[in-house]
Each structure stands twice: as C-alpha cells, then as structure tokens.
Coordinates of C-alpha atoms in Angstrom, one line a residue:
M1050 CA 8.0 -31.2 54.1
R1051 CA 5.7 -31.6 51.3
R1052 CA 6.2 -35.1 49.4
L1053 CA 4.9 -35.8 45.9
I1054 CA 4.4 -39.3 45.0
S1055 CA 4.4 -40.7 41.2
L1056 CA 3.5 -43.8 40.0
A1057 CA 2.6 -42.8 36.8
L1058 CA 5.4 -45.2 34.8
P1059 CA 6.9 -48.2 36.1
A1060 CA 10.1 -47.9 34.4
T1061 CA 10.8 -44.5 35.3
V1062 CA 9.1 -43.9 38.3
C1063 CA 8.6 -45.4 41.3
L1064 CA 6.7 -45.2 44.8
T1065 CA 8.9 -43.3 47.1
L1066 CA 6.6 -43.3 50.5
A1067 CA 4.7 -46.3 50.7
C1068 CA 1.9 -44.8 53.3
A1069 CA 0.9 -41.8 50.7
T1070 CA -2.1 -42.2 49.1
L1071 CA -5.7 -42.3 49.1
P1072 CA -6.9 -43.9 52.3
S1073 CA -9.4 -46.6 52.1
T1074 CA -10.9 -45.3 55.8
A1075 CA -11.0 -41.8 57.3
S1076 CA -7.3 -40.7 58.1
P1077 CA -6.4 -40.9 62.0
K1078 CA -5.5 -37.1 61.4
A1079 CA -8.3 -35.7 59.4
K1080 CA -8.6 -32.2 58.6
A1081 CA -12.2 -32.5 57.7
K1082 CA -15.0 -34.2 59.0
P1083 CA -15.3 -37.8 57.6
V1084 CA -17.6 -38.2 55.1
A1085 CA -19.7 -41.5 55.4
Q1086 CA -19.2 -43.4 52.3
K1087 CA -21.4 -47.0 51.8
Q1088 CA -21.6 -49.0 48.8
A1089 CA -24.9 -47.7 47.3
T1090 CA -27.7 -50.7 47.9
A1091 CA -29.0 -49.9 44.4
V1092 CA -26.5 -51.1 42.4
R1093 CA -26.8 -53.9 40.4
F1094 CA -23.8 -56.6 40.2
G1095 CA -22.9 -59.2 37.4
P1096 CA -20.6 -62.0 38.3
T1097 CA -16.9 -61.6 39.4
Y1098 CA -14.0 -61.4 37.3
A1099 CA -12.3 -64.7 38.7
T1100 CA -13.6 -67.1 35.4
H1101 CA -12.9 -64.3 33.1
D1102 CA -9.8 -65.4 31.0
D1103 CA -8.8 -62.0 29.7
A1104 CA -9.1 -60.6 33.2
M1105 CA -7.0 -63.3 34.6
Q1106 CA -4.5 -62.9 32.1
F1107 CA -4.4 -58.8 32.6
A1108 CA -3.5 -59.8 36.0
D1109 CA -0.5 -62.5 35.3
E1110 CA 1.0 -59.3 33.1
V1111 CA 0.4 -56.6 36.0
A1112 CA 2.1 -58.6 38.5
A1113 CA 4.9 -59.5 36.2
R1114 CA 5.4 -55.6 35.0
R1115 CA 4.9 -54.2 38.6
N1116 CA 6.6 -57.1 40.2
L1117 CA 3.5 -57.6 42.4
D1118 CA 2.6 -60.9 44.1
R1119 CA 0.6 -62.8 41.2
D1120 CA -2.0 -64.4 43.5
W1121 CA -2.7 -60.9 45.0
V1122 CA -3.3 -59.6 41.8
R1123 CA -5.3 -62.4 40.7
A1124 CA -7.5 -62.4 43.9
T1125 CA -8.2 -58.5 43.5
I1126 CA -8.9 -58.8 40.0
G1127 CA -11.1 -62.0 40.3
G1128 CA -13.1 -60.5 43.2
A1129 CA -14.0 -57.4 41.5
R1130 CA -17.9 -57.7 40.3
M1131 CA -18.9 -56.7 37.3
L1132 CA -21.3 -53.7 37.3
P1133 CA -24.2 -53.9 34.6
N1134 CA -25.1 -50.5 34.5
V1135 CA -21.7 -48.7 34.2
P1136 CA -20.7 -49.7 30.4
R1137 CA -24.1 -47.7 29.3
L1138 CA -23.0 -44.6 31.2
M1139 CA -20.0 -44.3 29.0
L1140 CA -21.9 -43.8 26.0
P1141 CA -21.8 -40.3 24.4
A1142 CA -25.3 -38.6 24.1
A1143 CA -27.2 -39.8 20.9
K1144 CA -26.6 -37.6 17.6
G1145 CA -28.8 -35.0 17.5
T1146 CA -29.1 -34.1 21.2
P1147 CA -28.6 -30.5 21.4
K1148 CA -26.2 -29.0 24.1
N1149 CA -27.6 -26.2 26.4
W1150 CA -25.0 -24.5 28.2
N1151 CA -28.0 -22.8 30.5
A1152 CA -29.4 -26.0 31.4
Y1153 CA -25.9 -27.2 32.1
R1154 CA -24.7 -24.7 34.4
A1155 CA -27.8 -24.4 36.4
R1156 CA -26.9 -28.1 37.5
F1157 CA -23.9 -26.6 39.2
I1158 CA -24.4 -23.1 40.1
D1159 CA -27.2 -23.0 42.5
P1160 CA -27.4 -21.6 46.1
V1161 CA -26.7 -24.8 47.8
R1162 CA -23.5 -25.2 45.8
I1163 CA -22.7 -21.6 46.4
A1164 CA -23.2 -21.9 50.1
A1165 CA -20.9 -24.5 50.9
G1166 CA -18.5 -23.1 48.5
V1167 CA -18.6 -20.1 51.0
R1168 CA -18.0 -22.2 54.1
F1169 CA -15.6 -24.3 52.4
W1170 CA -13.6 -21.1 51.6
R1171 CA -13.7 -19.6 55.0
D1172 CA -12.8 -22.9 56.7
N1173 CA -9.8 -23.4 54.5
A1174 CA -8.8 -19.4 53.8
D1175 CA -5.3 -19.8 55.0
T1176 CA -4.5 -23.3 53.2
L1177 CA -6.2 -21.5 49.9
A1178 CA -4.4 -18.6 50.3
R1179 CA -1.0 -20.8 50.8
A1180 CA -1.8 -22.7 47.7
E1181 CA -2.2 -19.8 45.6
A1182 CA 1.1 -18.4 46.9
E1183 CA 2.9 -21.7 46.0
F1184 CA 1.2 -22.7 42.3
G1185 CA -0.3 -19.5 41.2
V1186 CA -3.7 -21.0 41.2
P1187 CA -6.6 -18.8 42.5
A1188 CA -8.4 -19.8 45.1
E1189 CA -11.6 -19.1 43.5
I1190 CA -10.4 -21.9 40.5
I1191 CA -9.6 -24.4 43.4
V1192 CA -13.1 -23.8 44.8
G1193 CA -14.8 -24.2 41.8
I1194 CA -13.3 -27.2 40.7
I1195 CA -13.9 -29.2 44.6
G1196 CA -17.6 -27.6 44.3
V1197 CA -18.8 -29.1 40.8
E1198 CA -16.8 -32.4 41.4
T1199 CA -18.3 -33.4 44.6
I1200 CA -20.0 -30.4 46.7
Y1201 CA -17.1 -30.3 48.7
G1202 CA -17.0 -33.8 49.8
R1203 CA -20.7 -34.2 49.7
N1204 CA -20.8 -36.8 47.1
M1205 CA -17.6 -38.5 46.4
G1206 CA -19.4 -41.7 44.6
S1207 CA -20.6 -45.0 46.2
F1208 CA -19.0 -47.6 43.5
R1209 CA -16.2 -50.1 44.4
V1210 CA -13.2 -48.6 42.4
I1211 CA -12.2 -52.0 41.6
D1212 CA -15.9 -53.1 40.4
A1213 CA -16.0 -50.0 38.4
L1214 CA -12.0 -50.0 37.0
S1215 CA -12.6 -53.6 36.3
T1216 CA -15.8 -53.2 34.3
L1217 CA -14.4 -50.7 32.3
A1218 CA -11.1 -52.6 31.5
F1219 CA -12.7 -56.0 30.5
D1220 CA -16.4 -54.8 29.6
F1221 CA -16.0 -51.7 28.2
P1222 CA -19.0 -50.9 25.5
Q1223 CA -17.7 -51.6 22.2
A1224 CA -20.5 -49.5 20.4
H1225 CA -18.4 -46.5 21.9
P1226 CA -16.7 -44.6 18.9
R1227 CA -13.3 -44.5 20.8
A1228 CA -13.7 -48.1 22.7
A1229 CA -10.3 -49.7 22.1
E1230 CA -8.5 -46.3 23.3
R1231 CA -11.1 -46.0 26.1
Q1232 CA -10.6 -49.8 27.1
A1233 CA -7.0 -49.3 27.3
F1234 CA -7.1 -45.9 29.3
F1235 CA -9.1 -48.0 32.1
R1236 CA -6.9 -51.2 32.2
D1237 CA -4.1 -48.4 32.6
E1238 CA -6.0 -46.9 35.8
L1239 CA -6.7 -50.2 37.1
E1240 CA -3.0 -50.9 36.9
S1241 CA -2.1 -47.8 38.7
F1242 CA -4.9 -48.5 41.6
L1243 CA -3.4 -52.3 41.8
S1244 CA 0.3 -50.9 42.0
M1245 CA -0.8 -48.2 44.7
E1246 CA -2.9 -50.5 47.1
S1247 CA -0.2 -53.1 46.9
R1248 CA 2.5 -50.7 47.9
T1249 CA 0.3 -48.9 50.7
H1250 CA -1.0 -52.2 52.0
E1251 CA -4.7 -51.0 51.7
D1252 CA -7.6 -53.2 51.3
P1253 CA -8.6 -52.8 47.5
M1254 CA -12.0 -53.7 48.3
R1255 CA -12.9 -50.8 50.1
P1256 CA -12.3 -47.7 48.4
L1257 CA -15.1 -45.9 46.9
G1258 CA -15.8 -43.3 43.8
S1259 CA -17.7 -42.5 41.1
Y1260 CA -18.7 -44.9 38.0
A1261 CA -15.4 -44.5 36.6
G1262 CA -12.9 -45.1 39.3
A1263 CA -12.4 -41.5 40.0
M1264 CA -11.9 -40.8 44.1
G1265 CA -12.0 -38.3 46.4
M1266 CA -12.8 -34.7 47.0
P1267 CA -11.4 -33.6 43.7
Q1268 CA -12.2 -37.0 42.0
F1269 CA -8.8 -37.7 41.1
M1270 CA -8.2 -41.2 39.0
P1271 CA -5.5 -43.7 40.0
S1272 CA -2.8 -42.1 38.1
S1273 CA -3.7 -38.7 38.8
L1274 CA -3.4 -39.3 42.2
A1275 CA 0.0 -41.0 41.6
K1276 CA 1.3 -38.3 39.7
Y1277 CA -0.1 -34.8 41.2
A1278 CA -1.5 -35.8 44.9
V1279 CA 0.6 -34.1 47.4
D1280 CA 1.0 -33.9 51.1
F1281 CA 0.3 -30.3 51.2
D1282 CA 0.0 -30.4 55.4
G1283 CA 3.2 -32.2 56.1
D1284 CA 1.8 -34.9 57.9
G1285 CA 3.4 -37.8 56.3
K1286 CA 0.4 -39.1 54.1
I1287 CA -2.0 -37.9 51.5
D1288 CA -5.9 -38.1 51.9
L1289 CA -8.1 -37.0 49.2
V1290 CA -11.3 -38.1 51.4
N1291 CA -10.9 -36.2 54.4
D1292 CA -7.6 -33.7 54.3
T1293 CA -9.0 -30.6 52.8
A1294 CA -5.3 -29.3 52.7
D1295 CA -4.0 -32.1 50.7
V1296 CA -7.2 -31.7 48.5
I1297 CA -6.7 -28.1 47.7
G1298 CA -2.5 -28.8 47.1
S1299 CA -3.2 -31.3 45.1
V1300 CA -5.9 -29.7 42.8
A1301 CA -3.6 -26.5 42.6
N1302 CA -0.4 -28.8 41.7
Y1303 CA -2.3 -30.6 38.8
F1304 CA -3.2 -27.5 37.6
K1305 CA 0.5 -26.3 37.3
A1306 CA 1.6 -29.2 36.1
F1307 CA -0.6 -28.6 33.3
G1308 CA 0.4 -25.6 32.4
W1309 CA -1.3 -22.7 34.2
K1310 CA 0.0 -19.4 34.3
R1311 CA 0.0 -17.0 37.2
G1312 CA -2.0 -13.9 36.7
M1313 CA -3.6 -14.8 33.4
P1314 CA -6.9 -14.5 33.3
S1315 CA -9.0 -17.6 32.1
T1316 CA -11.5 -15.7 29.2
F1317 CA -12.4 -12.6 27.9
P1318 CA -15.7 -11.1 26.9
V1319 CA -15.8 -11.4 22.6
R1320 CA -18.1 -9.9 20.7
F1321 CA -18.4 -9.9 16.5
D1322 CA -17.8 -7.6 13.5
E1323 CA -20.3 -9.3 11.4
A1324 CA -18.7 -7.7 8.3
R1325 CA -15.5 -9.5 8.9
L1326 CA -16.4 -12.6 11.0
Q1327 CA -15.0 -15.9 9.9
K1328 CA -16.6 -17.8 12.7
A1329 CA -15.8 -21.2 10.8
I1330 CA -12.0 -20.7 11.1
L1331 CA -12.4 -19.3 14.6
L1332 CA -13.9 -22.4 16.2
A1333 CA -11.9 -24.8 13.9
P1334 CA -9.3 -25.3 16.8
D1335 CA -12.2 -25.9 19.1
I1336 CA -10.8 -24.9 22.7
L1337 CA -7.1 -25.2 21.6
P1338 CA -5.8 -21.4 22.1
T1339 CA -4.6 -20.7 18.3
F1340 CA -4.7 -17.2 17.7
G1341 CA -2.8 -14.2 18.4
A1342 CA -4.8 -11.0 19.2
D1343 CA -4.2 -9.5 15.6
S1344 CA -5.2 -12.8 14.1
F1345 CA -8.1 -13.5 15.8
V1346 CA -9.3 -9.8 15.5
A1347 CA -9.0 -9.9 11.7
A1348 CA -11.3 -12.9 11.8
G1349 CA -13.8 -10.7 12.8
A1350 CA -13.7 -11.3 16.5
V1351 CA -13.8 -8.2 18.8
L1352 CA -12.1 -7.8 22.3
D1353 CA -12.7 -4.7 24.2
G1354 CA -10.6 -3.2 27.5
D1355 CA -7.5 -4.4 28.1
S1356 CA -8.2 -7.8 26.4
A1357 CA -7.6 -6.0 23.1
N1358 CA -3.8 -5.9 24.5
Y1359 CA -3.4 -9.5 25.4
K1360 CA -0.5 -11.0 24.4
G1361 CA -1.2 -14.9 24.9
L1362 CA -2.9 -17.0 22.2
L1363 CA -6.7 -17.5 22.1
A1364 CA -9.5 -19.9 21.2
L1365 CA -13.1 -18.8 20.6
I1366 CA -15.1 -20.8 22.8
E1367 CA -18.7 -21.9 21.8
L1368 CA -21.5 -22.8 24.2
Q1369 CA -24.6 -23.8 22.7
N1370 CA -28.1 -22.9 24.5
G1371 CA -30.3 -25.6 22.3
A1372 CA -32.5 -23.3 20.1
D1373 CA -31.4 -20.1 21.6
A1374 CA -28.4 -17.9 20.8
P1375 CA -25.0 -19.5 21.6
T1376 CA -23.0 -18.0 24.3
Y1377 CA -19.3 -17.2 23.5
V1378 CA -16.2 -16.0 25.3
A1379 CA -12.6 -16.2 24.2
G1380 CA -10.5 -18.7 25.9
T1381 CA -7.1 -18.2 27.3
Q1382 CA -4.1 -21.0 28.1
N1383 CA -5.7 -21.2 31.7
F1384 CA -9.1 -21.6 30.2
Y1385 CA -7.6 -24.8 28.2
V1386 CA -5.8 -26.0 31.3
I1387 CA -9.2 -26.3 33.3
T1388 CA -10.3 -28.3 30.2
R1389 CA -7.4 -31.0 31.1
Y1390 CA -9.5 -31.8 34.3
N1391 CA -12.5 -32.9 32.3
W1392 CA -12.1 -32.1 28.4
S1393 CA -15.2 -30.1 27.9
S1394 CA -15.9 -26.0 27.7
Y1395 CA -19.0 -26.6 29.6
Y1396 CA -17.3 -28.2 32.6
A1397 CA -14.5 -25.5 32.5
M1398 CA -17.2 -22.6 32.3
S1399 CA -19.2 -23.9 35.4
V1400 CA -16.0 -24.3 37.3
L1401 CA -15.0 -20.9 36.4
D1402 CA -18.8 -19.2 37.4
L1403 CA -19.1 -21.2 40.4
G1404 CA -16.1 -19.9 41.6
R1405 CA -16.6 -16.4 40.8
E1406 CA -20.1 -17.1 42.7
V1407 CA -18.9 -18.2 45.5
K1408 CA -16.3 -15.2 45.8
T1409 CA -18.9 -13.0 45.2
S1410 CA -20.8 -14.2 48.1
M1411 CA -17.9 -14.4 50.1
E1412 CA -17.3 -10.8 49.7
Q1413 CA -20.8 -9.5 50.5

C-alpha cells in the first residue's frame, strides 16, 4: 500500500510514518545504483550559528511549536555553518541582462542528457506507465523534470542541507527585492527539515542537496517532500535519492496535487494576426491562463487545427531570444502546473522539450 506523508502544517497535519523520509545515506533496498554524494571540498564556510542570537531564538521557537527536544534543535542549528557564497546566488540577475531562450534551452537539451533520459525511461518503463495511469501525468513530463533537475540523479547537490537552509534563513541577502518574504520561506523550510529529521531519527548533518536546500533526484524542498513524496513501491519508506519508483511517483503526485489535467496538452503553437494584435493585453497576465479561445483570438492570436477548438483557458507565453525575435506559444493549465515546480516559463519549456526529445529517441 502506498503511503503519503505530510509535515506541512503542524497544527493540522502530523507525521504518521516515522521511517518515511529522504534518507541521509543509501537505502538498504535501493532501486537504483546509489549515487555517491560528498561535501564539495571547494565550498567555503563561515562561522557556525551557535553564537548567532537570532538563530538560537528561532531554535527555541521551533522546539516549542513542533514539540521537539530544545537541546537537539539548538545543537543542530548551532552546528550549521554559514556558506558565504550562497546568499549572492539568490540575487536576481542584474537589470538589463537579456533573456535568451535558445541559450537557456541548450543548457538542458543536449545529447548527454537525452541519452541518460532514454536509459532512465527504459530502466523504469513499467513504473512510469503505472504513475501515468494513477496520476495522469505522462511519462515524458516526469522524465523531463528529473532530467532537467539532476540529470537522473547525477547531480543532486553537494551542500549540506542544514548549512544551506540555515544560511538562507538567517543571512538571506537584504539586497534582494523580496528579501523578507524569501527569508521567511527558508525559515519555514528549515523548520520542516528539522521536524522531519527529528521524527525519523536521521542525522540532520548528513543530507546533501542544492545551495537552496533541495534534495534528491527531483530536488524537493523539505516541505514539498513532506507534502508530496510517496512510497510508490510500498516498501515502507520514501527514498528520493536511490529509489526511482519513489522518485517517479512523487513527481507525478506533485503535479496532480497542483491541478494537472489528464490528457490536456501543455502548449499549442500560436501565430499573430498583426492587424488585430493586442500583444500587451495578451502578455499582461504573464503565464497564468486567463483567456478563453475566443478572447485569445479576438486579441490577435491565431490558433490552428485542434487548438482552435480548445475549451480551456490559455496564456500567451513569450520566450525572449536576446537580440533575436522572441518565441511564442499558447500555454494551457498544464503548462502553468509545470511552472509550480519552478516559477519560470523557460524552465517549463525545457522540461517539455527534454521529455519530447527523449520520447522521440525512444521511438527511433
């Protein structure tokens, strides 16, 4: 029986299966070859947070809210090390930096990643088919996500999660335009991580992930792992590092939870009737599907073939190409769902394109 674990809000949801979490080390019953993860030797460290008054106050508050051992929480946060290079990685690109979809796409759609995707799909074909049948999410979308995120487990991050989350919780760059909001987000993620590690009796100093604290093949943040990760092979634990069944099921469950519609295309081709085009109106809602097909067309967008009869809402997606003309597609609700994984239309298009390229290679 597949079990879903949630740690999202302690007032309403509790951990019901203590052994179900992202393991710090390889699972005894791994379904994929264990991927070696070592703390990057090039990472520079600042002081620990043991003498950081704000961090220790936060530790006391977390212990009280989550009913955790106060000394354990203080020792865990106190043992976290500040990562001096991480805050600057959170700063947005300088204003005026041109976006370039073709350059962005080239980072993720390449022969190495496509070949790795083909191997992953073939090795996990039955599980991917089962996930598609249960959640309605096509195999190519799941394969695209895992490939874009970590090249199917090859690059899951080399930062200690406790260091990354603590750095962003207590030393988030104040130059960021949304500093207060983002810092609060990372404090919540740190709290979710501590709660999870306490209840599973894992060593909180061992899990590795990205510089933002994302973990495993699908790069789930702690709260996402708590809310959406599933034991898809029914072995009694959730392992997003080595167990590809759990990885596949968890990604599919994430998309279903955010409103993925079975059988709905993610994008349609679009062109423009320049005589009627009101591009500013079409682009105003950004990636949020807002227009019915009639209002979409009335503003100068042209849909051909089956897309002209589409009954759902649409968004005009603009992908800039530096000095060259932008690329445009019409995005559906499912395109918007992909952006809930990473709030970027460029990211979502990379996921779609990688999945399509892998599928095409599978069929050759």
